[in-house]
Amino acid sequence: MSNDFEFFEGSASRERIPKITIRRGGLIALTPGAVEMLGENATHVQVGFNTETQAVGLRPAPENVKGRYRLRHQTTSQSRLVDTRRFFAHHGLTFERATTFDAEDFGDGMVGFYLAENDQRG
């Protein structure tokens, strides 16, 4: 018997692909690539919803803006979290399982994704 074990110590994703995950209940996680799209200095965001296209957009928010959400660091990951549960509840959107979307540049410093599979981006 050999004592040459390799022990798994977790994995820190170094992937720079911009992704946004909505976790069950409405918490948003942004990969480092998505945070880069917002700007590395972003500490807070505003979250918007386009009912026509079913798009969710996030943009950096300065200190004096109402309705801003803090981008929280995770201790076990390089992703950032945004507690958007009240935002999604306000729009009547619920999530029973985590869903990951490609982060898209919506222009004007806004990053987001489309909820609808058959989106109407035109």
Short mmCIF file of N, CA and C in Angstrom, two decimals:
data_model
loop_
_atom_site.label_atom_id
_atom_site.label_comp_id
_atom_site.label_asym_id
_atom_site.label_seq_id
_atom_site.Cartn_x
_atom_site.Cartn_y
_atom_site.Cartn_z
N MET A 1 0.85 -1.17 0.00
CA MET A 1 0.00 0.00 0.00
C MET A 1 0.90 1.24 0.00
N SER A 2 0.51 2.22 -0.80
CA SER A 2 1.32 3.42 -0.95
C SER A 2 0.71 4.59 -0.19
N ASN A 3 1.56 5.47 0.29
CA ASN A 3 1.11 6.68 0.96
C ASN A 3 1.26 7.90 0.06
N ASP A 4 1.20 7.68 -1.25
CA ASP A 4 1.35 8.77 -2.22
C ASP A 4 0.01 9.37 -2.60
N PHE A 5 -0.68 9.88 -1.62
CA PHE A 5 -1.99 10.47 -1.88
C PHE A 5 -1.85 11.93 -2.30
N GLU A 6 -2.71 12.35 -3.21
CA GLU A 6 -2.86 13.76 -3.55
C GLU A 6 -4.19 14.19 -2.97
N PHE A 7 -4.17 15.21 -2.14
CA PHE A 7 -5.39 15.66 -1.48
C PHE A 7 -5.96 16.89 -2.19
N PHE A 8 -7.26 16.82 -2.42
CA PHE A 8 -7.97 17.91 -3.08
C PHE A 8 -8.18 19.03 -2.06
N GLU A 9 -7.75 20.23 -2.39
CA GLU A 9 -7.87 21.37 -1.49
C GLU A 9 -8.80 22.44 -2.06
N GLY A 10 -9.70 22.03 -2.93
CA GLY A 10 -10.61 22.97 -3.55
C GLY A 10 -9.98 23.54 -4.80
N SER A 11 -10.77 24.27 -5.54
CA SER A 11 -10.23 24.86 -6.75
C SER A 11 -10.68 26.31 -6.84
N ALA A 12 -9.74 27.17 -7.08
CA ALA A 12 -10.04 28.58 -7.30
C ALA A 12 -10.06 28.80 -8.80
N SER A 13 -11.24 29.08 -9.32
CA SER A 13 -11.38 29.26 -10.75
C SER A 13 -10.64 30.51 -11.19
N ARG A 14 -9.75 30.34 -12.10
CA ARG A 14 -9.01 31.48 -12.65
C ARG A 14 -9.58 31.83 -14.02
N GLU A 15 -10.69 31.23 -14.35
CA GLU A 15 -11.32 31.45 -15.64
C GLU A 15 -11.79 32.90 -15.76
N ARG A 16 -11.47 33.53 -16.86
CA ARG A 16 -11.83 34.92 -17.07
C ARG A 16 -13.06 35.06 -17.96
N ILE A 17 -13.74 33.97 -18.27
CA ILE A 17 -14.93 34.05 -19.09
C ILE A 17 -16.03 34.74 -18.29
N PRO A 18 -16.60 35.82 -18.85
CA PRO A 18 -17.63 36.55 -18.11
C PRO A 18 -18.95 35.78 -18.05
N LYS A 19 -19.31 35.35 -16.86
CA LYS A 19 -20.55 34.62 -16.62
C LYS A 19 -21.27 35.24 -15.43
N ILE A 20 -22.57 35.14 -15.45
CA ILE A 20 -23.40 35.59 -14.33
C ILE A 20 -24.33 34.44 -13.97
N THR A 21 -24.32 34.06 -12.70
CA THR A 21 -25.18 32.97 -12.23
C THR A 21 -26.21 33.52 -11.27
N ILE A 22 -27.46 33.16 -11.50
CA ILE A 22 -28.50 33.45 -10.53
C ILE A 22 -28.67 32.19 -9.70
N ARG A 23 -28.38 32.29 -8.44
CA ARG A 23 -28.53 31.14 -7.55
C ARG A 23 -29.98 31.01 -7.11
N ARG A 24 -30.31 29.83 -6.65
CA ARG A 24 -31.66 29.59 -6.17
C ARG A 24 -32.03 30.67 -5.15
N GLY A 25 -33.16 31.28 -5.34
CA GLY A 25 -33.61 32.33 -4.45
C GLY A 25 -33.31 33.73 -4.96
N GLY A 26 -32.39 33.88 -5.92
CA GLY A 26 -32.17 35.18 -6.52
C GLY A 26 -30.86 35.88 -6.21
N LEU A 27 -29.93 35.22 -5.57
CA LEU A 27 -28.61 35.79 -5.34
C LEU A 27 -27.80 35.68 -6.63
N ILE A 28 -27.14 36.77 -7.05
CA ILE A 28 -26.35 36.77 -8.27
C ILE A 28 -24.87 36.61 -7.94
N ALA A 29 -24.18 35.76 -8.71
CA ALA A 29 -22.73 35.61 -8.61
C ALA A 29 -22.12 35.99 -9.95
N LEU A 30 -21.12 36.84 -9.92
CA LEU A 30 -20.42 37.29 -11.13
C LEU A 30 -19.00 36.73 -11.13
N THR A 31 -18.60 36.13 -12.23
CA THR A 31 -17.22 35.65 -12.35
C THR A 31 -16.29 36.87 -12.44
N PRO A 32 -14.99 36.66 -12.22
CA PRO A 32 -14.06 37.77 -12.36
C PRO A 32 -14.15 38.45 -13.73
N GLY A 33 -14.41 37.69 -14.78
CA GLY A 33 -14.55 38.28 -16.11
C GLY A 33 -15.73 39.23 -16.19
N ALA A 34 -16.84 38.90 -15.55
CA ALA A 34 -18.01 39.79 -15.54
C ALA A 34 -17.74 41.03 -14.71
N VAL A 35 -17.00 40.87 -13.61
CA VAL A 35 -16.64 42.02 -12.78
C VAL A 35 -15.74 42.96 -13.57
N GLU A 36 -14.81 42.40 -14.34
CA GLU A 36 -13.94 43.22 -15.18
C GLU A 36 -14.75 44.06 -16.17
N MET A 37 -15.84 43.47 -16.69
CA MET A 37 -16.69 44.21 -17.62
C MET A 37 -17.34 45.42 -16.94
N LEU A 38 -17.66 45.29 -15.65
CA LEU A 38 -18.23 46.40 -14.90
C LEU A 38 -17.17 47.45 -14.58
N GLY A 39 -15.94 46.99 -14.42
CA GLY A 39 -14.84 47.85 -14.01
C GLY A 39 -14.33 47.37 -12.67
N GLU A 40 -13.05 47.17 -12.58
CA GLU A 40 -12.45 46.62 -11.37
C GLU A 40 -12.73 47.45 -10.12
N ASN A 41 -12.99 48.75 -10.28
CA ASN A 41 -13.22 49.62 -9.13
C ASN A 41 -14.67 49.64 -8.67
N ALA A 42 -15.54 48.90 -9.36
CA ALA A 42 -16.95 48.89 -8.98
C ALA A 42 -17.13 48.20 -7.63
N THR A 43 -17.76 48.88 -6.70
CA THR A 43 -18.04 48.30 -5.38
C THR A 43 -19.54 48.11 -5.17
N HIS A 44 -20.34 48.85 -5.94
CA HIS A 44 -21.79 48.77 -5.85
C HIS A 44 -22.37 48.80 -7.27
N VAL A 45 -23.55 48.22 -7.42
CA VAL A 45 -24.23 48.22 -8.71
C VAL A 45 -25.69 48.57 -8.55
N GLN A 46 -26.28 49.04 -9.63
CA GLN A 46 -27.73 49.14 -9.75
C GLN A 46 -28.16 47.99 -10.64
N VAL A 47 -29.36 47.48 -10.42
CA VAL A 47 -29.86 46.36 -11.21
C VAL A 47 -31.15 46.81 -11.87
N GLY A 48 -31.23 46.60 -13.19
CA GLY A 48 -32.42 46.97 -13.93
C GLY A 48 -33.00 45.79 -14.68
N PHE A 49 -34.28 45.91 -15.04
CA PHE A 49 -34.97 44.83 -15.75
C PHE A 49 -35.75 45.42 -16.91
N ASN A 50 -35.57 44.85 -18.09
CA ASN A 50 -36.33 45.25 -19.27
C ASN A 50 -37.41 44.20 -19.48
N THR A 51 -38.67 44.56 -19.21
CA THR A 51 -39.76 43.59 -19.29
C THR A 51 -40.01 43.10 -20.72
N GLU A 52 -39.72 43.95 -21.70
CA GLU A 52 -39.95 43.56 -23.09
C GLU A 52 -38.96 42.48 -23.56
N THR A 53 -37.68 42.68 -23.27
CA THR A 53 -36.66 41.73 -23.75
C THR A 53 -36.28 40.69 -22.71
N GLN A 54 -36.78 40.84 -21.48
CA GLN A 54 -36.44 39.96 -20.36
C GLN A 54 -34.94 40.02 -20.05
N ALA A 55 -34.37 41.21 -20.21
CA ALA A 55 -32.95 41.42 -19.93
C ALA A 55 -32.76 41.97 -18.53
N VAL A 56 -31.74 41.48 -17.85
CA VAL A 56 -31.33 42.00 -16.55
C VAL A 56 -30.00 42.69 -16.77
N GLY A 57 -29.89 43.94 -16.33
CA GLY A 57 -28.67 44.70 -16.52
C GLY A 57 -28.12 45.20 -15.20
N LEU A 58 -26.81 45.18 -15.07
CA LEU A 58 -26.13 45.72 -13.90
C LEU A 58 -25.17 46.81 -14.37
N ARG A 59 -25.14 47.90 -13.60
CA ARG A 59 -24.19 48.97 -13.92
C ARG A 59 -23.57 49.48 -12.62
N PRO A 60 -22.33 49.94 -12.70
CA PRO A 60 -21.69 50.48 -11.50
C PRO A 60 -22.51 51.64 -10.94
N ALA A 61 -22.60 51.72 -9.63
CA ALA A 61 -23.40 52.76 -8.98
C ALA A 61 -22.53 53.56 -8.01
N PRO A 62 -22.53 54.87 -8.15
CA PRO A 62 -21.80 55.70 -7.19
C PRO A 62 -22.51 55.73 -5.84
N GLU A 63 -21.83 56.30 -4.85
CA GLU A 63 -22.33 56.29 -3.47
C GLU A 63 -23.69 56.95 -3.29
N ASN A 64 -23.97 58.01 -4.02
CA ASN A 64 -25.18 58.79 -3.77
C ASN A 64 -26.41 58.27 -4.51
N VAL A 65 -26.34 57.12 -5.15
CA VAL A 65 -27.46 56.59 -5.92
C VAL A 65 -28.33 55.68 -5.04
N LYS A 66 -29.64 55.91 -5.13
CA LYS A 66 -30.58 55.05 -4.39
C LYS A 66 -30.70 53.70 -5.09
N GLY A 67 -31.03 52.68 -4.33
CA GLY A 67 -31.28 51.36 -4.90
C GLY A 67 -30.02 50.66 -5.39
N ARG A 68 -28.92 50.92 -4.77
CA ARG A 68 -27.68 50.26 -5.19
C ARG A 68 -27.43 49.04 -4.31
N TYR A 69 -26.73 48.08 -4.89
CA TYR A 69 -26.41 46.84 -4.20
C TYR A 69 -24.89 46.70 -4.10
N ARG A 70 -24.41 46.20 -2.97
CA ARG A 70 -22.98 46.03 -2.76
C ARG A 70 -22.49 44.76 -3.46
N LEU A 71 -21.36 44.87 -4.13
CA LEU A 71 -20.67 43.69 -4.70
C LEU A 71 -19.83 43.10 -3.58
N ARG A 72 -20.22 41.95 -3.09
CA ARG A 72 -19.51 41.33 -1.97
C ARG A 72 -18.48 40.34 -2.47
N HIS A 73 -17.33 40.33 -1.82
CA HIS A 73 -16.30 39.32 -2.11
C HIS A 73 -16.69 38.02 -1.44
N GLN A 74 -16.40 36.91 -2.07
CA GLN A 74 -16.59 35.60 -1.46
C GLN A 74 -15.26 35.15 -0.87
N THR A 75 -15.33 34.42 0.22
CA THR A 75 -14.09 33.96 0.86
C THR A 75 -13.50 32.75 0.16
N THR A 76 -14.33 31.97 -0.52
CA THR A 76 -13.85 30.73 -1.14
C THR A 76 -13.75 30.80 -2.65
N SER A 77 -13.98 31.98 -3.23
CA SER A 77 -14.00 32.09 -4.67
C SER A 77 -13.61 33.50 -5.08
N GLN A 78 -13.25 33.67 -6.34
CA GLN A 78 -12.96 34.99 -6.86
C GLN A 78 -14.21 35.68 -7.38
N SER A 79 -15.33 34.99 -7.37
CA SER A 79 -16.59 35.58 -7.82
C SER A 79 -17.05 36.64 -6.83
N ARG A 80 -17.93 37.52 -7.29
CA ARG A 80 -18.54 38.52 -6.43
C ARG A 80 -20.04 38.25 -6.36
N LEU A 81 -20.64 38.55 -5.23
CA LEU A 81 -22.06 38.31 -5.01
C LEU A 81 -22.83 39.61 -4.91
N VAL A 82 -24.07 39.57 -5.41
CA VAL A 82 -25.00 40.68 -5.28
C VAL A 82 -26.31 40.08 -4.77
N ASP A 83 -26.76 40.58 -3.62
CA ASP A 83 -28.00 40.05 -3.04
C ASP A 83 -29.20 40.73 -3.69
N THR A 84 -29.72 40.13 -4.74
CA THR A 84 -30.80 40.71 -5.54
C THR A 84 -32.15 40.02 -5.30
N ARG A 85 -32.27 39.35 -4.19
CA ARG A 85 -33.52 38.63 -3.92
C ARG A 85 -34.74 39.55 -3.93
N ARG A 86 -34.63 40.71 -3.29
CA ARG A 86 -35.77 41.65 -3.27
C ARG A 86 -36.07 42.18 -4.66
N PHE A 87 -35.03 42.42 -5.46
CA PHE A 87 -35.21 42.89 -6.84
C PHE A 87 -36.02 41.88 -7.64
N PHE A 88 -35.62 40.60 -7.58
CA PHE A 88 -36.34 39.58 -8.34
C PHE A 88 -37.75 39.37 -7.80
N ALA A 89 -37.92 39.43 -6.49
CA ALA A 89 -39.26 39.29 -5.90
C ALA A 89 -40.16 40.44 -6.37
N HIS A 90 -39.61 41.64 -6.45
CA HIS A 90 -40.38 42.81 -6.91
C HIS A 90 -40.91 42.59 -8.33
N HIS A 91 -40.12 41.91 -9.17
CA HIS A 91 -40.52 41.65 -10.55
C HIS A 91 -41.24 40.31 -10.72
N GLY A 92 -41.49 39.61 -9.61
CA GLY A 92 -42.21 38.34 -9.67
C GLY A 92 -41.41 37.22 -10.30
N LEU A 93 -40.11 37.30 -10.23
CA LEU A 93 -39.24 36.28 -10.82
C LEU A 93 -38.68 35.38 -9.73
N THR A 94 -38.83 34.07 -9.91
CA THR A 94 -38.30 33.12 -8.94
C THR A 94 -37.38 32.13 -9.64
N PHE A 95 -36.47 31.57 -8.88
CA PHE A 95 -35.50 30.63 -9.42
C PHE A 95 -35.40 29.43 -8.49
N GLU A 96 -35.75 28.27 -9.02
CA GLU A 96 -35.73 27.04 -8.23
C GLU A 96 -34.36 26.36 -8.25
N ARG A 97 -33.55 26.73 -9.24
CA ARG A 97 -32.21 26.14 -9.33
C ARG A 97 -31.27 27.20 -9.89
N ALA A 98 -29.99 27.01 -9.64
CA ALA A 98 -29.00 27.96 -10.16
C ALA A 98 -28.97 27.89 -11.68
N THR A 99 -28.87 29.06 -12.30
CA THR A 99 -28.82 29.17 -13.76
C THR A 99 -27.70 30.13 -14.12
N THR A 100 -26.85 29.71 -15.06
CA THR A 100 -25.72 30.52 -15.47
C THR A 100 -25.94 31.07 -16.87
N PHE A 101 -25.60 32.35 -17.04
CA PHE A 101 -25.76 33.05 -18.31
C PHE A 101 -24.42 33.64 -18.73
N ASP A 102 -24.23 33.78 -20.05
CA ASP A 102 -23.08 34.52 -20.55
C ASP A 102 -23.33 36.00 -20.27
N ALA A 103 -22.35 36.67 -19.71
CA ALA A 103 -22.47 38.10 -19.46
C ALA A 103 -22.29 38.84 -20.79
N GLU A 104 -23.17 39.77 -21.05
CA GLU A 104 -23.11 40.54 -22.29
C GLU A 104 -22.91 42.01 -21.98
N ASP A 105 -22.18 42.68 -22.86
CA ASP A 105 -21.96 44.12 -22.74
C ASP A 105 -23.15 44.81 -23.39
N PHE A 106 -23.99 45.48 -22.58
CA PHE A 106 -25.16 46.17 -23.09
C PHE A 106 -24.84 47.62 -23.47
N GLY A 107 -23.60 48.04 -23.31
CA GLY A 107 -23.21 49.40 -23.62
C GLY A 107 -23.43 50.34 -22.45
N ASP A 108 -22.84 51.51 -22.53
CA ASP A 108 -22.96 52.53 -21.48
C ASP A 108 -22.56 52.00 -20.10
N GLY A 109 -21.58 51.08 -20.05
CA GLY A 109 -21.09 50.55 -18.78
C GLY A 109 -22.00 49.51 -18.16
N MET A 110 -23.01 49.05 -18.89
CA MET A 110 -23.95 48.07 -18.35
C MET A 110 -23.61 46.66 -18.85
N VAL A 111 -23.68 45.71 -17.92
CA VAL A 111 -23.42 44.30 -18.19
C VAL A 111 -24.67 43.53 -17.80
N GLY A 112 -25.01 42.49 -18.55
CA GLY A 112 -26.21 41.75 -18.18
C GLY A 112 -26.41 40.49 -18.96
N PHE A 113 -27.65 40.02 -18.94
CA PHE A 113 -28.02 38.75 -19.57
C PHE A 113 -29.51 38.77 -19.84
N TYR A 114 -29.93 37.82 -20.68
CA TYR A 114 -31.34 37.68 -21.03
C TYR A 114 -31.91 36.45 -20.33
N LEU A 115 -33.04 36.64 -19.63
CA LEU A 115 -33.69 35.53 -18.95
C LEU A 115 -34.38 34.59 -19.92
N ALA A 116 -35.02 35.16 -20.93
CA ALA A 116 -35.82 34.36 -21.87
C ALA A 116 -34.92 33.59 -22.80
N GLU A 117 -35.25 32.29 -23.01
CA GLU A 117 -34.49 31.48 -23.96
C GLU A 117 -34.59 32.05 -25.36
N ASN A 118 -35.79 32.42 -25.74
CA ASN A 118 -36.02 32.99 -27.07
C ASN A 118 -36.08 34.51 -26.92
N ASP A 119 -34.93 35.11 -26.62
CA ASP A 119 -34.94 36.53 -26.36
C ASP A 119 -35.23 37.30 -27.66
N GLN A 120 -35.56 38.58 -27.47
CA GLN A 120 -35.97 39.41 -28.59
C GLN A 120 -34.96 40.52 -28.82
N ARG A 121 -33.71 40.16 -28.97
CA ARG A 121 -32.67 41.17 -29.10
C ARG A 121 -32.74 41.89 -30.44
N GLY A 122 -33.30 41.25 -31.47
CA GLY A 122 -33.48 41.89 -32.76
C GLY A 122 -32.24 42.14 -33.49
#
